[in-house]
Short mmCIF file of C-alpha atoms in Angstrom, two decimals:
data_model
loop_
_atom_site.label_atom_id
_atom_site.label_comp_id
_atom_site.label_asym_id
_atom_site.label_seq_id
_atom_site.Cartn_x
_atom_site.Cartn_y
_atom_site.Cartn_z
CA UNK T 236 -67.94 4.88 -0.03
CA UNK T 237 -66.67 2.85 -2.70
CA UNK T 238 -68.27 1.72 -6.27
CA UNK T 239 -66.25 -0.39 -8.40
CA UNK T 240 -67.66 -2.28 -11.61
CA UNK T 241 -66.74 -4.44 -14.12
CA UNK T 242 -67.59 -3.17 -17.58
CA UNK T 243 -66.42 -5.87 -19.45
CA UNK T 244 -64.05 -8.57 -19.56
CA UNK T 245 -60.97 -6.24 -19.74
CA UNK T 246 -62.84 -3.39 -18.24
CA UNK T 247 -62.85 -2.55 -14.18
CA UNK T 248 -63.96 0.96 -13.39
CA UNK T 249 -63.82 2.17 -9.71
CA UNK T 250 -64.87 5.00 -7.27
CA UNK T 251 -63.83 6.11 -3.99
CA UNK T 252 -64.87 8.73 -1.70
CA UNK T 253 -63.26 8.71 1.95
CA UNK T 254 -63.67 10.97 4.86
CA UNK T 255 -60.68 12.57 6.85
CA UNK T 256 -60.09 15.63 8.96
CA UNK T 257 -58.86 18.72 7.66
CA UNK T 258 -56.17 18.63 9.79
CA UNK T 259 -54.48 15.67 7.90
CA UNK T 260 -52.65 18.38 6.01
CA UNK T 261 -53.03 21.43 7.34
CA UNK T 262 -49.96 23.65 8.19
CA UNK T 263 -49.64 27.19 10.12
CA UNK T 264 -48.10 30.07 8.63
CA UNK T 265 -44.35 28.74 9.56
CA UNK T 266 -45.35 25.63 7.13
CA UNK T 267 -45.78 23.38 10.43
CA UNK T 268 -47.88 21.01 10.90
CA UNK T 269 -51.45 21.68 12.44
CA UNK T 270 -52.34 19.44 15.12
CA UNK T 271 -55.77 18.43 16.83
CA UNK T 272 -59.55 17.24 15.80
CA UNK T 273 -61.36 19.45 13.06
CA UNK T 274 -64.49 18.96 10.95
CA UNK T 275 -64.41 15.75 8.87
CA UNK T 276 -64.91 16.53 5.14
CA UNK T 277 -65.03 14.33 2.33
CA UNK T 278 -62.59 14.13 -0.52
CA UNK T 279 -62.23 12.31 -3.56
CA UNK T 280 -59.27 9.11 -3.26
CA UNK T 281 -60.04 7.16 -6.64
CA UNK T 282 -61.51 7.02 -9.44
CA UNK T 283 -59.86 4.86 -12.41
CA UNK T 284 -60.31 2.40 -15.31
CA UNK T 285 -58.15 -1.02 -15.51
CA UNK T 286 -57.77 -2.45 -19.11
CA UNK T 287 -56.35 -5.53 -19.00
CA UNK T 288 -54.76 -6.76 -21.59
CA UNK T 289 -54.63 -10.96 -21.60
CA UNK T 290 -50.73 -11.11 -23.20
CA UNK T 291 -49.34 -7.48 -22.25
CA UNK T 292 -50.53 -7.13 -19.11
CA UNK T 293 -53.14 -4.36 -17.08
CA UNK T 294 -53.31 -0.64 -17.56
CA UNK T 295 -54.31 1.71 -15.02
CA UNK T 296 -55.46 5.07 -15.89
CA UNK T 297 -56.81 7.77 -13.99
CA UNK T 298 -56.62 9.00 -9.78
CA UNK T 299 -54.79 5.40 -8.28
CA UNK T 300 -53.63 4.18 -5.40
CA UNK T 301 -49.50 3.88 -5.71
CA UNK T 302 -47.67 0.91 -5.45
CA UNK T 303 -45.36 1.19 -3.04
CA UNK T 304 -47.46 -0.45 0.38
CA UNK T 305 -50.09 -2.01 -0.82
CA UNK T 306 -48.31 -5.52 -0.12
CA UNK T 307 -46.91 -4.41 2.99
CA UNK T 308 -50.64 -3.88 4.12
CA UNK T 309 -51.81 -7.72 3.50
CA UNK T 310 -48.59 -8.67 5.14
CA UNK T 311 -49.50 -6.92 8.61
CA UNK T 312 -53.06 -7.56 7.77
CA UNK T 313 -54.59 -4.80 10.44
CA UNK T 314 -55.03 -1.42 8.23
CA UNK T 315 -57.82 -0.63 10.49
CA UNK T 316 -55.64 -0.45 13.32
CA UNK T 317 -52.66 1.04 12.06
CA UNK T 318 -51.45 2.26 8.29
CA UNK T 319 -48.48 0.78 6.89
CA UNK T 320 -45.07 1.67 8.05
CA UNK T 321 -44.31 3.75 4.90
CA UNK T 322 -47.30 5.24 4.83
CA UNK T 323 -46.90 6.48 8.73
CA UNK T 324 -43.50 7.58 7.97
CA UNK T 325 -45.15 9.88 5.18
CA UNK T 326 -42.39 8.55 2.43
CA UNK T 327 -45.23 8.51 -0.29
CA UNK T 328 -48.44 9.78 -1.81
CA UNK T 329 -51.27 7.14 -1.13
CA UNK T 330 -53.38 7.95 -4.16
CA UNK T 331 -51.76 10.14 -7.29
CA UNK T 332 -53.21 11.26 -10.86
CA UNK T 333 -51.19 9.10 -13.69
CA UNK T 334 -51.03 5.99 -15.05
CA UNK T 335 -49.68 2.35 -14.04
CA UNK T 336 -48.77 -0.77 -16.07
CA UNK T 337 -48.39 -4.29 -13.94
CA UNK T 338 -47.68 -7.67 -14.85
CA UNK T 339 -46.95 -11.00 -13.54
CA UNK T 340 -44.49 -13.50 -14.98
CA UNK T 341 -45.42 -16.64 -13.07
CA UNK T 342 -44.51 -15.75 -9.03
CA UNK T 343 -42.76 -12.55 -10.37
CA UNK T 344 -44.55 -9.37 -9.95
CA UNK T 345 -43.97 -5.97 -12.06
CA UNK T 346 -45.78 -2.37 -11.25
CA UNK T 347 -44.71 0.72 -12.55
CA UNK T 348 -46.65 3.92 -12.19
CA UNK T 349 -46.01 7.50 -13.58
CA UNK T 350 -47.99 9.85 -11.99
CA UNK T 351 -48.13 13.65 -11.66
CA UNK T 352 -46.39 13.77 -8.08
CA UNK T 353 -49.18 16.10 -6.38
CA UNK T 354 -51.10 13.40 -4.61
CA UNK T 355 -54.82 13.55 -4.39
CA UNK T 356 -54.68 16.05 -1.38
CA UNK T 357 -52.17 18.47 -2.71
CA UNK T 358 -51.75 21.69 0.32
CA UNK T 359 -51.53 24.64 -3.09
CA UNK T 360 -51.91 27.07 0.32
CA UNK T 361 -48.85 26.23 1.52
CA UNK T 362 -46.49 26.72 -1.62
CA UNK T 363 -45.40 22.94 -0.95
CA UNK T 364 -46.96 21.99 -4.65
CA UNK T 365 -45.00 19.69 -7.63
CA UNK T 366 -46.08 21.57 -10.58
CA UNK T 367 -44.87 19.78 -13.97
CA UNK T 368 -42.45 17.50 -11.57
CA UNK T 369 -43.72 14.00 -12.17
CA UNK T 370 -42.99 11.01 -9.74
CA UNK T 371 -42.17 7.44 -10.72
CA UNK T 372 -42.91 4.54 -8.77
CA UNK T 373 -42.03 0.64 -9.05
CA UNK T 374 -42.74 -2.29 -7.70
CA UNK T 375 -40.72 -5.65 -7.93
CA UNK T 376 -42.05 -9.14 -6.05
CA UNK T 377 -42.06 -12.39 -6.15
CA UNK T 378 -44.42 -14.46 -4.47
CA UNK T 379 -47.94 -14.28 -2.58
CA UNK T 380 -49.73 -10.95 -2.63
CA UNK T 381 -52.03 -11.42 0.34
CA UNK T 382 -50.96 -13.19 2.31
CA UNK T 383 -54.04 -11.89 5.20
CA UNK T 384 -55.59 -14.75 3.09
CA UNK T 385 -53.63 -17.51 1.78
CA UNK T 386 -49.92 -19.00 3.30
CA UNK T 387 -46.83 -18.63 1.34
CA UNK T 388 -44.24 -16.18 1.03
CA UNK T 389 -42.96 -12.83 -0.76
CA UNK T 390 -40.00 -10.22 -0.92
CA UNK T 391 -39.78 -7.61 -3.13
CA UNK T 392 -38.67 -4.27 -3.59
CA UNK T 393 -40.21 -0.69 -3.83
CA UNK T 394 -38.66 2.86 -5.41
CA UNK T 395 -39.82 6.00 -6.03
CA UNK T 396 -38.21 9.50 -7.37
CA UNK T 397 -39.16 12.48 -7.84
CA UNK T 398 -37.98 16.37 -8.22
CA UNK T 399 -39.31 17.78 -5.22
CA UNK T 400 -39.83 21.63 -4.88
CA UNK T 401 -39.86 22.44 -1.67
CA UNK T 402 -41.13 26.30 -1.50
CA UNK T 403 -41.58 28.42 -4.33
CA UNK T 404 -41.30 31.48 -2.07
CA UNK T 405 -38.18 30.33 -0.72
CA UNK T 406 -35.55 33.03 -1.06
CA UNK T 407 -33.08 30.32 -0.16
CA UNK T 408 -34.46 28.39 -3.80
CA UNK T 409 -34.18 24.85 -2.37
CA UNK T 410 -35.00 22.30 -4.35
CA UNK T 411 -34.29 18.46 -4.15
CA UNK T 412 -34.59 15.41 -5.71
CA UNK T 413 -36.83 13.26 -3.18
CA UNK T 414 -36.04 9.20 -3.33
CA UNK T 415 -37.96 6.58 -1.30
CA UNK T 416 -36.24 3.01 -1.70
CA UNK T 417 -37.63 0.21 0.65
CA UNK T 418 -37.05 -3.89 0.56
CA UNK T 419 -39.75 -6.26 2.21
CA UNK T 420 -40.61 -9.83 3.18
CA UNK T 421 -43.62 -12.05 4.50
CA UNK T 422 -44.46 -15.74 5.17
CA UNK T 423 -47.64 -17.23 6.06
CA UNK T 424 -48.15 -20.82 7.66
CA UNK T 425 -49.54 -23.25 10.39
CA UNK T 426 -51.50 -20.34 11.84
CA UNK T 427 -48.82 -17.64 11.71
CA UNK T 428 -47.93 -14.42 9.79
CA UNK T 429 -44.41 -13.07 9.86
CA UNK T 430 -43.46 -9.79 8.20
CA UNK T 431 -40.44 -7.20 7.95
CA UNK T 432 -39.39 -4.13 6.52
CA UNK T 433 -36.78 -1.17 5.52
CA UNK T 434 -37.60 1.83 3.89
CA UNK T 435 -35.18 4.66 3.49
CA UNK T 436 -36.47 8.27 2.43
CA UNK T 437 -33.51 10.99 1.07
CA UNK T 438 -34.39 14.43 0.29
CA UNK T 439 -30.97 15.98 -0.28
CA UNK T 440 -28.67 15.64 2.14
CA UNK T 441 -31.72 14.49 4.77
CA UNK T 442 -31.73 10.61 5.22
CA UNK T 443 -35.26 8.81 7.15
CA UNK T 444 -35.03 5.50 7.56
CA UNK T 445 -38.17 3.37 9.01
CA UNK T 446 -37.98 -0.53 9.99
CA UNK T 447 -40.64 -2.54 10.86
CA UNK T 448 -41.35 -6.32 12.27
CA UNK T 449 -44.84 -7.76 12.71
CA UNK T 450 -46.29 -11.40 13.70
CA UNK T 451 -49.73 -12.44 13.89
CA UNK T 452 -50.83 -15.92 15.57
CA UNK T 453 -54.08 -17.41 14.90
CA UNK T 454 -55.48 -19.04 18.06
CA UNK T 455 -58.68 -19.97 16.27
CA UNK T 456 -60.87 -19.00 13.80
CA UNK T 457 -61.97 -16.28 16.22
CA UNK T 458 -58.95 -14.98 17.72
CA UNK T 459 -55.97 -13.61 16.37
CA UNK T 460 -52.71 -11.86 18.23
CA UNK T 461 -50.67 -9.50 16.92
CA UNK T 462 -47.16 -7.81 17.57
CA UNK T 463 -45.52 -5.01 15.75
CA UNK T 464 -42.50 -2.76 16.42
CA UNK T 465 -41.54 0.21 14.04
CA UNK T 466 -38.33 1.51 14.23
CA UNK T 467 -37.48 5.29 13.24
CA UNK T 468 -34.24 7.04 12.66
CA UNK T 469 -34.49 10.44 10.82
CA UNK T 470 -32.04 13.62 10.83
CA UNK T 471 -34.89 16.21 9.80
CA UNK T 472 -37.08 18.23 11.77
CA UNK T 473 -40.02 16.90 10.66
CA UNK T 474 -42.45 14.90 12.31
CA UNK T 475 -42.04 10.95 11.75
CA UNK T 476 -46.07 10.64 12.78
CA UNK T 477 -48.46 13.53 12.83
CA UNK T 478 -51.07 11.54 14.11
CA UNK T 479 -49.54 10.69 16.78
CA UNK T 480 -49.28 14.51 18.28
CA UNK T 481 -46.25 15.60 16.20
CA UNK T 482 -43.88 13.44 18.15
CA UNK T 483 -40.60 12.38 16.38
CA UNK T 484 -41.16 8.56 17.37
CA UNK T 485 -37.79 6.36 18.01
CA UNK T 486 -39.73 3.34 18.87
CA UNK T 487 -43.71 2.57 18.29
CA UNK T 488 -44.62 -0.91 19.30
CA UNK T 489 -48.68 -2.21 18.54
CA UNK T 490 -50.07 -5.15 21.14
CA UNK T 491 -53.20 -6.91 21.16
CA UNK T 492 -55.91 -9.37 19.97
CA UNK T 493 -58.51 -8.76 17.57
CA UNK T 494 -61.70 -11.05 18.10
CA UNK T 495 -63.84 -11.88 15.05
CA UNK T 496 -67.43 -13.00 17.57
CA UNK T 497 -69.81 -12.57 14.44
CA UNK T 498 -69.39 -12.38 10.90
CA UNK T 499 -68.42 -8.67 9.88
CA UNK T 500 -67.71 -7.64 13.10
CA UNK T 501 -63.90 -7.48 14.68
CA UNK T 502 -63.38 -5.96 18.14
CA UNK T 503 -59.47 -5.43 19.05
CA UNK T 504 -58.21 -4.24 22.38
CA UNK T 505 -54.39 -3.03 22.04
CA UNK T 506 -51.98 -1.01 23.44
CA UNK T 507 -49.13 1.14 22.09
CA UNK T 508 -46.15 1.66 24.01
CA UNK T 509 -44.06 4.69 22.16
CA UNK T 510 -40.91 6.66 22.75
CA UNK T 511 -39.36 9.86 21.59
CA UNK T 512 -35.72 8.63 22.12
CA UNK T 513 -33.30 6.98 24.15
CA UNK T 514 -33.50 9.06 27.14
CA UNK T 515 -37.53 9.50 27.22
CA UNK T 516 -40.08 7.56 29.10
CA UNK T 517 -42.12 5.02 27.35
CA UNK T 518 -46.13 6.42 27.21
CA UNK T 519 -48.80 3.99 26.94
CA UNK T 520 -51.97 4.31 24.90
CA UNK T 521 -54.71 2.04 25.41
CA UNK T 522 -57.42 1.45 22.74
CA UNK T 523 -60.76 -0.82 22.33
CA UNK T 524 -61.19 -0.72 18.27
CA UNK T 525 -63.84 -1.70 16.30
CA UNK T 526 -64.27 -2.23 12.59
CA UNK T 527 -67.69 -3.41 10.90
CA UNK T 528 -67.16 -5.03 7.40
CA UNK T 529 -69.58 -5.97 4.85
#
């Protein structure tokens, strides 16, 4: 449920309440992750104020979404059918409480956010918590933004750091200094979207890396096919994908068409084709997805 208005010429105020399963972050008492359906519940993912400012460009103040996949998103152009790669991977907090400051020079594209490292869904039952250990995030780009839209280009570049306590409780006292750094591209033209990306996670001496191509070929105006293949190397026993049944994913690669028959209404039937490593066997899941826009 979203509400967004704008208050004035320099003022945009918005709201956003989404729905999840409590599971999303749930651990047991070995600080694992919980797997399987629950109850949905609903939980607050923004609410903030944009002041733009005509020569020094826009402010953003309040619970925001961070910068570090938002262009990524428009590249692939599916959200509904799968999150961004470096939002999958887990390597950031999709909504924080802080402040931002963006501006575009031309083509050229700067975001910078400073924001209190918690995220919006913060698990304070399972010690894992950032107390008074604020994150930084930027954004560097040049070129088209959404490119789900309108053909052109863009590359850029994505960081973010923060001091990450791991467990208060932990009689071992590790702490870390948690760094995401990740480079993209995208093109869009004559009916196709192309789109790639790195993104490297270390926490200490851990190192995750995730890489991801995608194309997407128009046929018409009411049928589109898609390709994607995400890549995953990681030397940490944590799961790459929750979702996904706490698997540590090598290889995850998305097939399909999505078919756009009436206006708000796009039906996809796809099929991912995943495996845990070089000496597993490839499992197949096959979906019929729906999404209703208005």
């Amino acid at each position: 449920l979203i509400y967004s208005k704008d208050i004035s010429d320099e003022l945009f105020f918005k709201f956003r309440l989404d729905v999840g399963r409590d599971t999303d972050d749930a651990v047991d008492e070995n600080n694992n992750p919980v797997i399987g359906d629950s109850k949905l519940s609903a939980y607050l993912k923004n609410v903030y104020v944009d002041w733009k400012c005509k020569e020094f460009g826009k402010f953003s103040i309040g619970l925001i979404s961070t910068n570090l996949f938002g262009v990524q998103e428009k590249n692939w152009g599916y959200r509904f059918l799968s999150k961004s790669p470096i939002d999958i991977a887990g390597m950031t907090k999709t909504a924080d409480f802080g402040v931002g400051y963006s501006k575009s020079f031309g083509k050229f594209d700067i975001n910078l956010q400073v924001v209190n490292g918690e995220g919006y869904k913060a698990d304070f039952d399972s010690g894992n918590t950032n107390d008074d250990k604020p994150a930084a995030y930027l954004r560097l780009m040049y070129g088209e933004k959404k490119l789900n839209k309108n053909d052109g280009f863009n590359a850029g570049l994505v960081y973010r750091t923060m001091y990450y306590d791991y467990d208060d409780n932990d009689t071992n006292n590790d702490k870390y200094d948690d760094n995401v750094i990740g480079v993209f591209g995208g093109w869009a033209g004559y009916n196709f979207r192309l789109g790639a990306e790195y993104n490297q996670q270390v926490i200490g001496e851990d190192v995750e890396t995730m890489t991801s191509l995608y194309a997407n070929y128009n046929i018409n105006d009411k049928i589109n096919l898609f390709l994607r293949h995400d890549m995953n190397d990681e030397n940490i026993d944590d799961s790459w994908n929750d979702g996904n049944g706490g698997l540590d994913m090598a290889s995850n690669i998305m097939l399909g068409m999505v078919c756009n028959p009436t206006k708000g209404l796009y039906i996809s039937p796809n099929v991912i084709i995943s495996q845990a490593g070089d000496d597993s066997e490839a499992s197949n899941e096959y979906r019929l997805t729906f999404m209703l826009k208005y």
